[in-house]
mmCIF file of C-alpha atoms and ligand atoms in Angstrom:
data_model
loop_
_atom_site.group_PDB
_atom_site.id
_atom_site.type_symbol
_atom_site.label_atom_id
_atom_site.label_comp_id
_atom_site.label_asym_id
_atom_site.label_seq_id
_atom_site.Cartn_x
_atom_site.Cartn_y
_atom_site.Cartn_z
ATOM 1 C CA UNK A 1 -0.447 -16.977 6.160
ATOM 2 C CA UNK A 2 -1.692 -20.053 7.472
ATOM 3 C CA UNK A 3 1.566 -21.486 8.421
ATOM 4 C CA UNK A 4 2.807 -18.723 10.170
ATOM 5 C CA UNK A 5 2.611 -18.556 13.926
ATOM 6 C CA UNK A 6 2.626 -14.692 14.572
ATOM 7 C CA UNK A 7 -0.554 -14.342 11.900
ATOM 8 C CA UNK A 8 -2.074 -17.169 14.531
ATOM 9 C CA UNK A 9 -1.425 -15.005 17.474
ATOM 10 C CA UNK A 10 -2.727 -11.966 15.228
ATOM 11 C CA UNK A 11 -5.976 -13.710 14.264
ATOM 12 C CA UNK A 12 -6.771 -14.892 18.164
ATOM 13 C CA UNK A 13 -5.837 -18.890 16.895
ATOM 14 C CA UNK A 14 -3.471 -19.108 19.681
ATOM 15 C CA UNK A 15 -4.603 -17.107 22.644
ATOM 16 C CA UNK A 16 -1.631 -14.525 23.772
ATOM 17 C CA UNK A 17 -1.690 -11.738 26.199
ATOM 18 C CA UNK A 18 -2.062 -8.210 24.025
ATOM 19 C CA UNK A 19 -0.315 -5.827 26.024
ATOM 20 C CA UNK A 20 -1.175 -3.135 23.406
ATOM 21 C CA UNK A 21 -2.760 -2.476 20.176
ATOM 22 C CA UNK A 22 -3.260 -0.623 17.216
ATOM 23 C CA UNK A 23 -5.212 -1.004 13.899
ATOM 24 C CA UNK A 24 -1.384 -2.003 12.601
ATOM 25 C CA UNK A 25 0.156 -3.617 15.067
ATOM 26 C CA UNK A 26 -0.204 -5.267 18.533
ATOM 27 C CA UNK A 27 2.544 -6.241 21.120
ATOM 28 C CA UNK A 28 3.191 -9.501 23.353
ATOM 29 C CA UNK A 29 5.939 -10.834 25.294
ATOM 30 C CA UNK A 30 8.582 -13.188 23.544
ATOM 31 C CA UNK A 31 8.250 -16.557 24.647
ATOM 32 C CA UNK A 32 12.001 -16.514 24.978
ATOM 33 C CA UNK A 33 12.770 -13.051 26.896
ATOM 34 C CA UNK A 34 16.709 -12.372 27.104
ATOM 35 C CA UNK A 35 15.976 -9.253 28.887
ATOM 36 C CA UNK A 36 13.410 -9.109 32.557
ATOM 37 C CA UNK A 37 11.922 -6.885 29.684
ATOM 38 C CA UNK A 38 11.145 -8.624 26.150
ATOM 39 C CA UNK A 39 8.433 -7.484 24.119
ATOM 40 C CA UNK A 40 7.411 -8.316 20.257
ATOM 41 C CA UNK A 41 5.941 -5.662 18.396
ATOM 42 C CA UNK A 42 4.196 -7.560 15.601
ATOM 43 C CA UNK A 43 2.187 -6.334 12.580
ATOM 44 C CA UNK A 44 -1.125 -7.445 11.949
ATOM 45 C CA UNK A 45 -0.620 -7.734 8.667
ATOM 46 C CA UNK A 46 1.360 -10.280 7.330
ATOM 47 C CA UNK A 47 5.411 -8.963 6.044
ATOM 48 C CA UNK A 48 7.897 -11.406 6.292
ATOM 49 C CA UNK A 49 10.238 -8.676 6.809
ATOM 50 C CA UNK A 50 11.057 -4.793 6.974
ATOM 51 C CA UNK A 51 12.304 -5.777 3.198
ATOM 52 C CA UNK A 52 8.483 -6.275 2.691
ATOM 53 C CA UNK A 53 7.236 -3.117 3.999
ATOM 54 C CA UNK A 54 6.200 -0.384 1.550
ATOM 55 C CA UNK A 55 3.471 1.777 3.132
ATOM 56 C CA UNK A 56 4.610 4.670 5.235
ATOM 57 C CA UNK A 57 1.384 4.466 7.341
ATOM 58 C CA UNK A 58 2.595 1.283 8.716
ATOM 59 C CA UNK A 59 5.942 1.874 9.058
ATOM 60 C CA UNK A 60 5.197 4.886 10.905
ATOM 61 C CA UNK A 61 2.476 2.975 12.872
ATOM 62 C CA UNK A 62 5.362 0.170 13.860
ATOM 63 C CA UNK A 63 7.164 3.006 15.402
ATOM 64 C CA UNK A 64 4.008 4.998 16.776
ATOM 65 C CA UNK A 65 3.303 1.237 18.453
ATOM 66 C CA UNK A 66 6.774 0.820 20.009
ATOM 67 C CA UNK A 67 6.833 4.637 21.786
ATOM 68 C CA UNK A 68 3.155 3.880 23.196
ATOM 69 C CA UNK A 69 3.568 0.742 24.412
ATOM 70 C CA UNK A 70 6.629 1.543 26.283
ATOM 71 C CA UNK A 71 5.383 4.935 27.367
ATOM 72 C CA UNK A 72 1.889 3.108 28.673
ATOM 73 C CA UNK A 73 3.891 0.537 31.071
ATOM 74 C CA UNK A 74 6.478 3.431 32.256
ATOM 75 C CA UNK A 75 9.240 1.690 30.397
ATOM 76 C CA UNK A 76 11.889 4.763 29.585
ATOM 77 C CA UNK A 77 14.645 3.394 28.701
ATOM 78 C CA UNK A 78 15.050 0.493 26.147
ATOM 79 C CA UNK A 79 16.473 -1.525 23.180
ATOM 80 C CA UNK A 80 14.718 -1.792 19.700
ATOM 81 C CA UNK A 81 16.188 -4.792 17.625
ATOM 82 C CA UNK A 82 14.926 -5.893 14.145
ATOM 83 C CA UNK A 83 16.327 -8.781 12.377
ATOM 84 C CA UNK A 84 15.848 -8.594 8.643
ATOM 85 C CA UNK A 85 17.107 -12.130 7.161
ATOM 86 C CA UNK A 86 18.452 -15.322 8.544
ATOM 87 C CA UNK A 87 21.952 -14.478 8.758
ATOM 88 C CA UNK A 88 20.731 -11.797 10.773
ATOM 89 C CA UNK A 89 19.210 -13.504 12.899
ATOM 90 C CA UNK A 90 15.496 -13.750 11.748
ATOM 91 C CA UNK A 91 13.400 -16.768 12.891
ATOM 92 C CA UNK A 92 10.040 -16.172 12.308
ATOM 93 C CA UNK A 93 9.779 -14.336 9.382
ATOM 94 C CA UNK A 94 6.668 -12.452 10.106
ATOM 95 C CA UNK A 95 7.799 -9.028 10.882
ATOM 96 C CA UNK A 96 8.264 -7.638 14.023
ATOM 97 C CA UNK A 97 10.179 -5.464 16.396
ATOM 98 C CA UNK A 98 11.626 -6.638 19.608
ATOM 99 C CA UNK A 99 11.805 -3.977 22.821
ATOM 100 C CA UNK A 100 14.210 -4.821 25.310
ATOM 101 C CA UNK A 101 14.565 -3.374 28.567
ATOM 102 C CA UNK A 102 16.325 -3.814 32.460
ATOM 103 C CA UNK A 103 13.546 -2.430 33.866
HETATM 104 P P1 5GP B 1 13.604 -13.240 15.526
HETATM 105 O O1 5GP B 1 14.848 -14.062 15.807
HETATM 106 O O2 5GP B 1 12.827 -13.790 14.371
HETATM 107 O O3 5GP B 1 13.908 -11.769 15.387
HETATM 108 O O4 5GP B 1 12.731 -13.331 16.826
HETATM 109 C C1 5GP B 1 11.716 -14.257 17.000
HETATM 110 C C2 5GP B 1 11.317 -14.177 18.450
HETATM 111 O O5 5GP B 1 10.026 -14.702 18.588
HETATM 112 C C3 5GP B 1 12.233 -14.945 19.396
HETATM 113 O O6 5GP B 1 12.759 -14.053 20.384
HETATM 114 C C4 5GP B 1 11.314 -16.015 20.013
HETATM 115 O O7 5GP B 1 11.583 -16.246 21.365
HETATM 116 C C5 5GP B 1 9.938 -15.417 19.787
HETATM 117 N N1 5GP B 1 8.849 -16.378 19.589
HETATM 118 C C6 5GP B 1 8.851 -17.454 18.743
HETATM 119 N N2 5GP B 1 7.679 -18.100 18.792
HETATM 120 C C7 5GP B 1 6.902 -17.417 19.680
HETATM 121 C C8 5GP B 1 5.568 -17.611 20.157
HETATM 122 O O8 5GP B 1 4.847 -18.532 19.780
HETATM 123 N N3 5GP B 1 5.105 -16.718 21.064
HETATM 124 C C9 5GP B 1 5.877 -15.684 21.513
HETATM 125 N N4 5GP B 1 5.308 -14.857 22.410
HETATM 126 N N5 5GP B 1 7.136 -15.458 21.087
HETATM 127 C C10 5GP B 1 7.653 -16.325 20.185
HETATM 128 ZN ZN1 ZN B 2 2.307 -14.153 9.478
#
């Protein structure tokens, strides 16, 4: 979408800091951390939400992308948080997962 920030970070528009990637998904730090450890683990695909998600591949891929990008920068223990919705909490509504972590 051309309005959509996250498919600009996902289409190298706006230059961001990959940290990791897949065919599915790739993974940069919020803007906004409220953790020392705050990553976004975005699709590159554009969903506004998990609502929007069908295809097992990529569902399985979001979660394939959050255990390797924690396991390649020795992060063991963390938070996964996905808000599905305004009243949930849901800003940008392109999905993605946030990983939190101390440490
Ligand atoms: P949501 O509330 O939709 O689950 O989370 C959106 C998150 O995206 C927020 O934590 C916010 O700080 C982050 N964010 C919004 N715009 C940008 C941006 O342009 N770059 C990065 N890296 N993070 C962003
Ligand atoms: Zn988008």
């Amino acid at each position: 979408m051309s309005d959509c920030i996250f498919c600009k970070i996902a289409n190298k528009e706006i230059p961001s800091e990959f940290l990791y990637e897949n065919d599915y998904v790739f993974v940069i730090k919020d803007i906004n951390p409220k953790a020392p450890i705050h990553l976004l683990v975005i699709t590159k695909e554009h969903f506004a939400n998990l609502n929007e998600i069908s295809d097992e591949k990529v569902l399985g891929e979001i979660f394939k992308g959050i255990k390797e990008v924690c396991k390649e920068l020795g992060i063991k223990e963390y938070k996964t948080l996905i808000n599905t919705g305004k009243s949930a909490g849901q800003e940008v509504f392109h999905f993605h997962a946030h990983i939190l972590a101390d440490k």
